[in-house]
PDB file of C-alpha atoms in Angstrom:
ATOM      1  CA  MET A   1    -147.266  33.178 -28.908  1.00  0.00           C
ATOM      2  CA  LEU A   2    -148.355  35.094 -25.829  1.00  0.00           C
ATOM      3  CA  ILE A   3    -151.125  33.619 -23.701  1.00  0.00           C
ATOM      4  CA  SER A   4    -153.207  36.802 -24.020  1.00  0.00           C
ATOM      5  CA  ARG A   5    -153.082  36.461 -27.800  1.00  0.00           C
ATOM      6  CA  MET A   6    -153.969  32.774 -27.563  1.00  0.00           C
ATOM      7  CA  PHE A   7    -156.951  33.725 -25.418  1.00  0.00           C
ATOM      8  CA  GLU A   8    -158.091  36.370 -27.901  1.00  0.00           C
ATOM      9  CA  GLU A   9    -157.846  33.947 -30.822  1.00  0.00           C
ATOM     10  CA  HIS A  10    -159.120  30.763 -29.196  1.00  0.00           C
ATOM     11  CA  GLY A  11    -160.912  31.701 -25.962  1.00  0.00           C
ATOM     12  CA  ARG A  12    -164.473  31.655 -27.305  1.00  0.00           C
ATOM     13  CA  ARG A  13    -164.056  28.358 -29.158  1.00  0.00           C
ATOM     14  CA  ILE A  14    -162.391  26.721 -26.153  1.00  0.00           C
ATOM     15  CA  TYR A  15    -165.244  27.927 -23.945  1.00  0.00           C
ATOM     16  CA  ARG A  16    -167.886  26.553 -26.393  1.00  0.00           C
ATOM     17  CA  PHE A  17    -166.006  23.238 -26.603  1.00  0.00           C
ATOM     18  CA  ILE A  18    -166.030  22.949 -22.811  1.00  0.00           C
ATOM     19  CA  PHE A  19    -169.640  24.079 -22.458  1.00  0.00           C
ATOM     20  CA  ARG A  20    -170.777  21.539 -25.056  1.00  0.00           C
ATOM     21  CA  HIS A  21    -169.249  18.774 -22.940  1.00  0.00           C
ATOM     22  CA  ILE A  22    -170.407  19.854 -19.479  1.00  0.00           C
ATOM     23  CA  GLY A  23    -173.499  22.001 -20.057  1.00  0.00           C
ATOM     24  CA  ASN A  24    -172.871  24.517 -17.263  1.00  0.00           C
ATOM     25  CA  HIS A  25    -171.923  28.112 -18.120  1.00  0.00           C
ATOM     26  CA  GLY A  26    -170.253  29.006 -14.845  1.00  0.00           C
ATOM     27  CA  ASP A  27    -168.167  25.851 -14.666  1.00  0.00           C
ATOM     28  CA  ALA A  28    -167.293  26.150 -18.367  1.00  0.00           C
ATOM     29  CA  GLU A  29    -165.942  29.664 -17.759  1.00  0.00           C
ATOM     30  CA  ASP A  30    -163.880  28.433 -14.809  1.00  0.00           C
ATOM     31  CA  ILE A  31    -162.487  25.519 -16.784  1.00  0.00           C
ATOM     32  CA  ALA A  32    -161.683  27.752 -19.772  1.00  0.00           C
ATOM     33  CA  GLN A  33    -159.714  30.037 -17.469  1.00  0.00           C
ATOM     34  CA  GLN A  34    -157.912  27.003 -16.075  1.00  0.00           C
ATOM     35  CA  VAL A  35    -157.042  25.901 -19.623  1.00  0.00           C
ATOM     36  CA  PHE A  36    -155.283  29.167 -20.326  1.00  0.00           C
ATOM     37  CA  LEU A  37    -153.630  29.137 -16.896  1.00  0.00           C
ATOM     38  CA  ASP A  38    -152.306  25.630 -17.650  1.00  0.00           C
ATOM     39  CA  ALA A  39    -151.221  26.811 -21.096  1.00  0.00           C
ATOM     40  CA  SER A  40    -149.270  29.713 -19.579  1.00  0.00           C
ATOM     41  CA  ARG A  41    -147.555  27.324 -17.162  1.00  0.00           C
ATOM     42  CA  GLY A  42    -146.733  24.828 -19.902  1.00  0.00           C
ATOM     43  CA  ILE A  43    -145.914  27.155 -22.796  1.00  0.00           C
ATOM     44  CA  ASP A  44    -142.269  26.035 -22.641  1.00  0.00           C
ATOM     45  CA  SER A  45    -143.363  22.434 -23.252  1.00  0.00           C
ATOM     46  CA  PHE A  46    -145.267  23.373 -26.429  1.00  0.00           C
ATOM     47  CA  ARG A  47    -142.970  22.102 -29.172  1.00  0.00           C
ATOM     48  CA  GLY A  48    -144.917  23.465 -32.114  1.00  0.00           C
ATOM     49  CA  GLU A  49    -145.395  20.009 -33.648  1.00  0.00           C
ATOM     50  CA  SER A  50    -149.122  20.741 -33.885  1.00  0.00           C
ATOM     51  CA  GLU A  51    -151.278  23.820 -34.209  1.00  0.00           C
ATOM     52  CA  CYS A  52    -151.603  25.962 -31.105  1.00  0.00           C
ATOM     53  CA  SER A  53    -155.368  25.341 -31.174  1.00  0.00           C
ATOM     54  CA  THR A  54    -154.812  21.576 -31.144  1.00  0.00           C
ATOM     55  CA  TRP A  55    -152.590  21.916 -28.089  1.00  0.00           C
ATOM     56  CA  LEU A  56    -155.193  24.086 -26.332  1.00  0.00           C
ATOM     57  CA  TYR A  57    -158.029  21.664 -27.180  1.00  0.00           C
ATOM     58  CA  GLY A  58    -155.943  18.854 -25.707  1.00  0.00           C
ATOM     59  CA  ILE A  59    -155.575  20.802 -22.459  1.00  0.00           C
ATOM     60  CA  ALA A  60    -159.311  21.609 -22.514  1.00  0.00           C
ATOM     61  CA  LEU A  61    -160.234  17.976 -23.104  1.00  0.00           C
ATOM     62  CA  ASN A  62    -158.109  16.898 -20.137  1.00  0.00           C
ATOM     63  CA  GLN A  63    -159.765  19.550 -17.962  1.00  0.00           C
ATOM     64  CA  VAL A  64    -163.236  18.365 -19.053  1.00  0.00           C
ATOM     65  CA  LYS A  65    -162.326  14.742 -18.281  1.00  0.00           C
ATOM     66  CA  ASN A  66    -161.022  15.755 -14.851  1.00  0.00           C
ATOM     67  CA  TYR A  67    -164.182  17.740 -14.172  1.00  0.00           C
ATOM     68  CA  LEU A  68    -166.458  14.849 -15.160  1.00  0.00           C
ATOM     69  CA  ASN A  69    -164.388  12.276 -13.274  1.00  0.00           C
ATOM     70  CA  ARG A  70    -164.601  14.292 -10.049  1.00  0.00           C
ATOM     71  CA  ALA A  71    -168.391  14.252 -10.161  1.00  0.00           C
ATOM     72  CA  PRO A  72    -169.898  11.673 -12.522  1.00  0.00           C
ATOM     73  CA  SER A  73    -173.386  12.974 -11.690  1.00  0.00           C
ATOM     74  CA  ARG A  74    -172.532  16.092 -13.748  1.00  0.00           C
ATOM     75  CA  ARG A  75    -172.541  14.096 -16.960  1.00  0.00           C
ATOM     76  CA  PHE A  76    -175.308  14.555 -19.467  1.00  0.00           C
ATOM     77  CA  VAL A  77    -177.799  11.724 -19.720  1.00  0.00           C
ATOM     78  CA  PHE A  78    -178.545  10.683 -23.277  1.00  0.00           C
ATOM     79  CA  GLU A  79    -181.669   8.763 -24.115  1.00  0.00           C
ATOM     80  CA  ASP A  80    -181.496   5.432 -25.881  1.00  0.00           C
ATOM     81  CA  TYR A  81    -182.323   5.521 -29.611  1.00  0.00           C
ATOM     82  CA  GLU A  82    -185.101   2.985 -29.010  1.00  0.00           C
ATOM     83  CA  LEU A  83    -186.848   5.419 -26.639  1.00  0.00           C
ATOM     84  CA  MET A  84    -186.488   8.225 -29.155  1.00  0.00           C
ATOM     85  CA  ASP A  85    -188.075   6.078 -31.878  1.00  0.00           C
ATOM     86  CA  GLU A  86    -191.023   5.254 -29.614  1.00  0.00           C
ATOM     87  CA  ALA A  87    -191.539   8.920 -28.753  1.00  0.00           C
ATOM     88  CA  GLN A  88    -191.830   9.830 -32.440  1.00  0.00           C
ATOM     89  CA  ILE A  89    -194.488   7.254 -33.276  1.00  0.00           C
ATOM     90  CA  ALA A  90    -197.297   9.620 -32.328  1.00  0.00           C
ATOM     91  CA  GLU A  91    -195.890  12.355 -34.582  1.00  0.00           C
ATOM     92  CA  ASN A  92    -195.216  10.192 -37.650  1.00  0.00           C
ATOM     93  CA  ASP A  93    -197.350   7.843 -39.606  1.00  0.00           C
ATOM     94  CA  VAL A  94    -196.454   4.185 -39.188  1.00  0.00           C
ATOM     95  CA  GLU A  95    -195.214   3.779 -42.776  1.00  0.00           C
ATOM     96  CA  GLY A  96    -193.064   6.917 -42.532  1.00  0.00           C
ATOM     97  CA  LEU A  97    -191.592   5.734 -39.241  1.00  0.00           C
ATOM     98  CA  ALA A  98    -190.789   2.304 -40.704  1.00  0.00           C
ATOM     99  CA  ILE A  99    -188.992   3.886 -43.674  1.00  0.00           C
ATOM    100  CA  GLN A 100    -187.075   6.260 -41.411  1.00  0.00           C
ATOM    101  CA  LYS A 101    -186.065   3.464 -39.036  1.00  0.00           C
ATOM    102  CA  GLU A 102    -184.921   1.259 -41.931  1.00  0.00           C
ATOM    103  CA  PHE A 103    -182.840   4.101 -43.366  1.00  0.00           C
ATOM    104  CA  PHE A 104    -181.148   4.765 -40.006  1.00  0.00           C
ATOM    105  CA  GLU A 105    -180.406   1.063 -39.608  1.00  0.00           C
ATOM    106  CA  ILE A 106    -178.816   0.997 -43.071  1.00  0.00           C
ATOM    107  CA  ILE A 107    -176.670   4.029 -42.259  1.00  0.00           C
ATOM    108  CA  HIS A 108    -175.653   2.557 -38.894  1.00  0.00           C
ATOM    109  CA  THR A 109    -174.699  -0.744 -40.545  1.00  0.00           C
ATOM    110  CA  GLN A 110    -172.703   0.975 -43.287  1.00  0.00           C
ATOM    111  CA  ILE A 111    -170.861   3.228 -40.807  1.00  0.00           C
ATOM    112  CA  ALA A 112    -169.963   0.097 -38.828  1.00  0.00           C
ATOM    113  CA  ALA A 113    -168.557  -1.422 -42.039  1.00  0.00           C
ATOM    114  CA  LEU A 114    -166.081   1.447 -42.517  1.00  0.00           C
ATOM    115  CA  PRO A 115    -162.439   1.043 -41.449  1.00  0.00           C
ATOM    116  CA  THR A 116    -161.806   2.146 -37.851  1.00  0.00           C
ATOM    117  CA  ASP A 117    -160.174   5.497 -38.686  1.00  0.00           C
ATOM    118  CA  MET A 118    -163.060   6.465 -40.985  1.00  0.00           C
ATOM    119  CA  ARG A 119    -165.689   5.248 -38.506  1.00  0.00           C
ATOM    120  CA  GLU A 120    -164.081   7.322 -35.719  1.00  0.00           C
ATOM    121  CA  ILE A 121    -164.012  10.501 -37.783  1.00  0.00           C
ATOM    122  CA  ILE A 122    -167.632  10.088 -38.967  1.00  0.00           C
ATOM    123  CA  THR A 123    -168.646   9.535 -35.344  1.00  0.00           C
ATOM    124  CA  VAL A 124    -166.904  12.571 -33.839  1.00  0.00           C
ATOM    125  CA  ILE A 125    -167.680  15.015 -36.690  1.00  0.00           C
ATOM    126  CA  GLY A 126    -171.005  13.735 -38.002  1.00  0.00           C
ATOM    127  CA  ILE A 127    -172.688  12.277 -34.952  1.00  0.00           C
ATOM    128  CA  LYS A 128    -171.098  14.054 -31.979  1.00  0.00           C
ATOM    129  CA  GLU A 129    -170.943  17.276 -34.031  1.00  0.00           C
ATOM    130  CA  MET A 130    -167.413  18.186 -32.985  1.00  0.00           C
ATOM    131  CA  SER A 131    -165.479  20.866 -34.828  1.00  0.00           C
ATOM    132  CA  TYR A 132    -162.354  19.867 -36.730  1.00  0.00           C
ATOM    133  CA  GLU A 133    -160.259  21.299 -33.882  1.00  0.00           C
ATOM    134  CA  GLU A 134    -162.180  19.279 -31.299  1.00  0.00           C
ATOM    135  CA  ALA A 135    -161.858  16.117 -33.385  1.00  0.00           C
ATOM    136  CA  SER A 136    -158.144  16.775 -33.792  1.00  0.00           C
ATOM    137  CA  ALA A 137    -157.678  17.069 -30.031  1.00  0.00           C
ATOM    138  CA  THR A 138    -159.915  14.100 -29.247  1.00  0.00           C
ATOM    139  CA  LEU A 139    -158.284  11.744 -31.748  1.00  0.00           C
ATOM    140  CA  HIS A 140    -154.765  13.172 -31.284  1.00  0.00           C
ATOM    141  CA  ILE A 141    -154.271  13.787 -35.000  1.00  0.00           C
ATOM    142  CA  PRO A 142    -153.497  16.951 -36.998  1.00  0.00           C
ATOM    143  CA  ILE A 143    -156.402  18.957 -38.415  1.00  0.00           C
ATOM    144  CA  GLY A 144    -155.234  18.145 -41.959  1.00  0.00           C
ATOM    145  CA  THR A 145    -155.584  14.454 -41.147  1.00  0.00           C
ATOM    146  CA  VAL A 146    -159.094  15.097 -39.781  1.00  0.00           C
ATOM    147  CA  ARG A 147    -160.060  16.750 -43.078  1.00  0.00           C
ATOM    148  CA  SER A 148    -158.582  14.038 -45.286  1.00  0.00           C
ATOM    149  CA  ARG A 149    -160.060  11.175 -43.242  1.00  0.00           C
ATOM    150  CA  LEU A 150    -163.465  12.835 -43.231  1.00  0.00           C
ATOM    151  CA  SER A 151    -163.358  13.320 -46.982  1.00  0.00           C
ATOM    152  CA  ARG A 152    -162.348   9.694 -47.558  1.00  0.00           C
ATOM    153  CA  ALA A 153    -164.962   8.481 -45.071  1.00  0.00           C
ATOM    154  CA  ARG A 154    -167.745  10.439 -46.787  1.00  0.00           C
ATOM    155  CA  VAL A 155    -166.769   9.065 -50.183  1.00  0.00           C
ATOM    156  CA  ALA A 156    -166.618   5.507 -48.809  1.00  0.00           C
ATOM    157  CA  LEU A 157    -169.951   5.869 -46.988  1.00  0.00           C
ATOM    158  CA  ARG A 158    -171.671   7.240 -50.103  1.00  0.00           C
ATOM    159  CA  ALA A 159    -170.316   4.292 -52.115  1.00  0.00           C
ATOM    160  CA  LEU A 160    -171.542   1.786 -49.521  1.00  0.00           C
ATOM    161  CA  LEU A 161    -174.974   3.428 -49.416  1.00  0.00           C
ATOM    162  CA  ARG A 162    -175.224   3.465 -53.233  1.00  0.00           C
ATOM    163  CA  GLU A 163    -174.434  -0.258 -53.289  1.00  0.00           C
ATOM    164  CA  ARG A 164    -177.271  -0.716 -50.826  1.00  0.00           C
ATOM    165  CA  GLY A 165    -179.607   1.385 -52.960  1.00  0.00           C
ATOM    166  CA  ALA A 166    -180.210   3.893 -50.152  1.00  0.00           C
ATOM    167  CA  PRO A 167    -181.499   7.325 -51.232  1.00  0.00           C
ATOM    168  CA  LEU A 168    -178.749   9.950 -50.937  1.00  0.00           C
ATOM    169  CA  ALA A 169    -179.006  13.657 -50.457  1.00  0.00           C
ATOM    170  CA  GLY A 170    -176.651  15.751 -52.566  1.00  0.00           C
TER     171      GLY A 170
END
């Protein structure tokens, strides 16, 4: 596959993947260009054992890691869940907040009880909101495996939550 075609098919998603990790439009554009430059240099090493998009996401992930390692101050700062709970107290009634907090604790406990492969996939897809392609690149597994693990993890999590008597949506 020609690099120009790869760029047409995957350029926007690669850019969004990078931007989501670094939060800077200009740098994300530069890194996306570097991804496709690296891809053009390494096209001979692409063995076709995975999807082209998986290979490109792997290159993008390495570029993002390099970018963040060069300047750790560029990383996003995420607030602790405890601080977020305290900030919502003024907006919610005390009883509603207690119910919400209990529900989140149940979900957290049940996710922790899942086997490692299921816990990883729930974390990257459900919590970190990665696309299947991003999860595939991050976990170094084929997209089909991402889909099957996610399906199994959802079924297992629903079963664990039902056993606990937690209210389920859908």
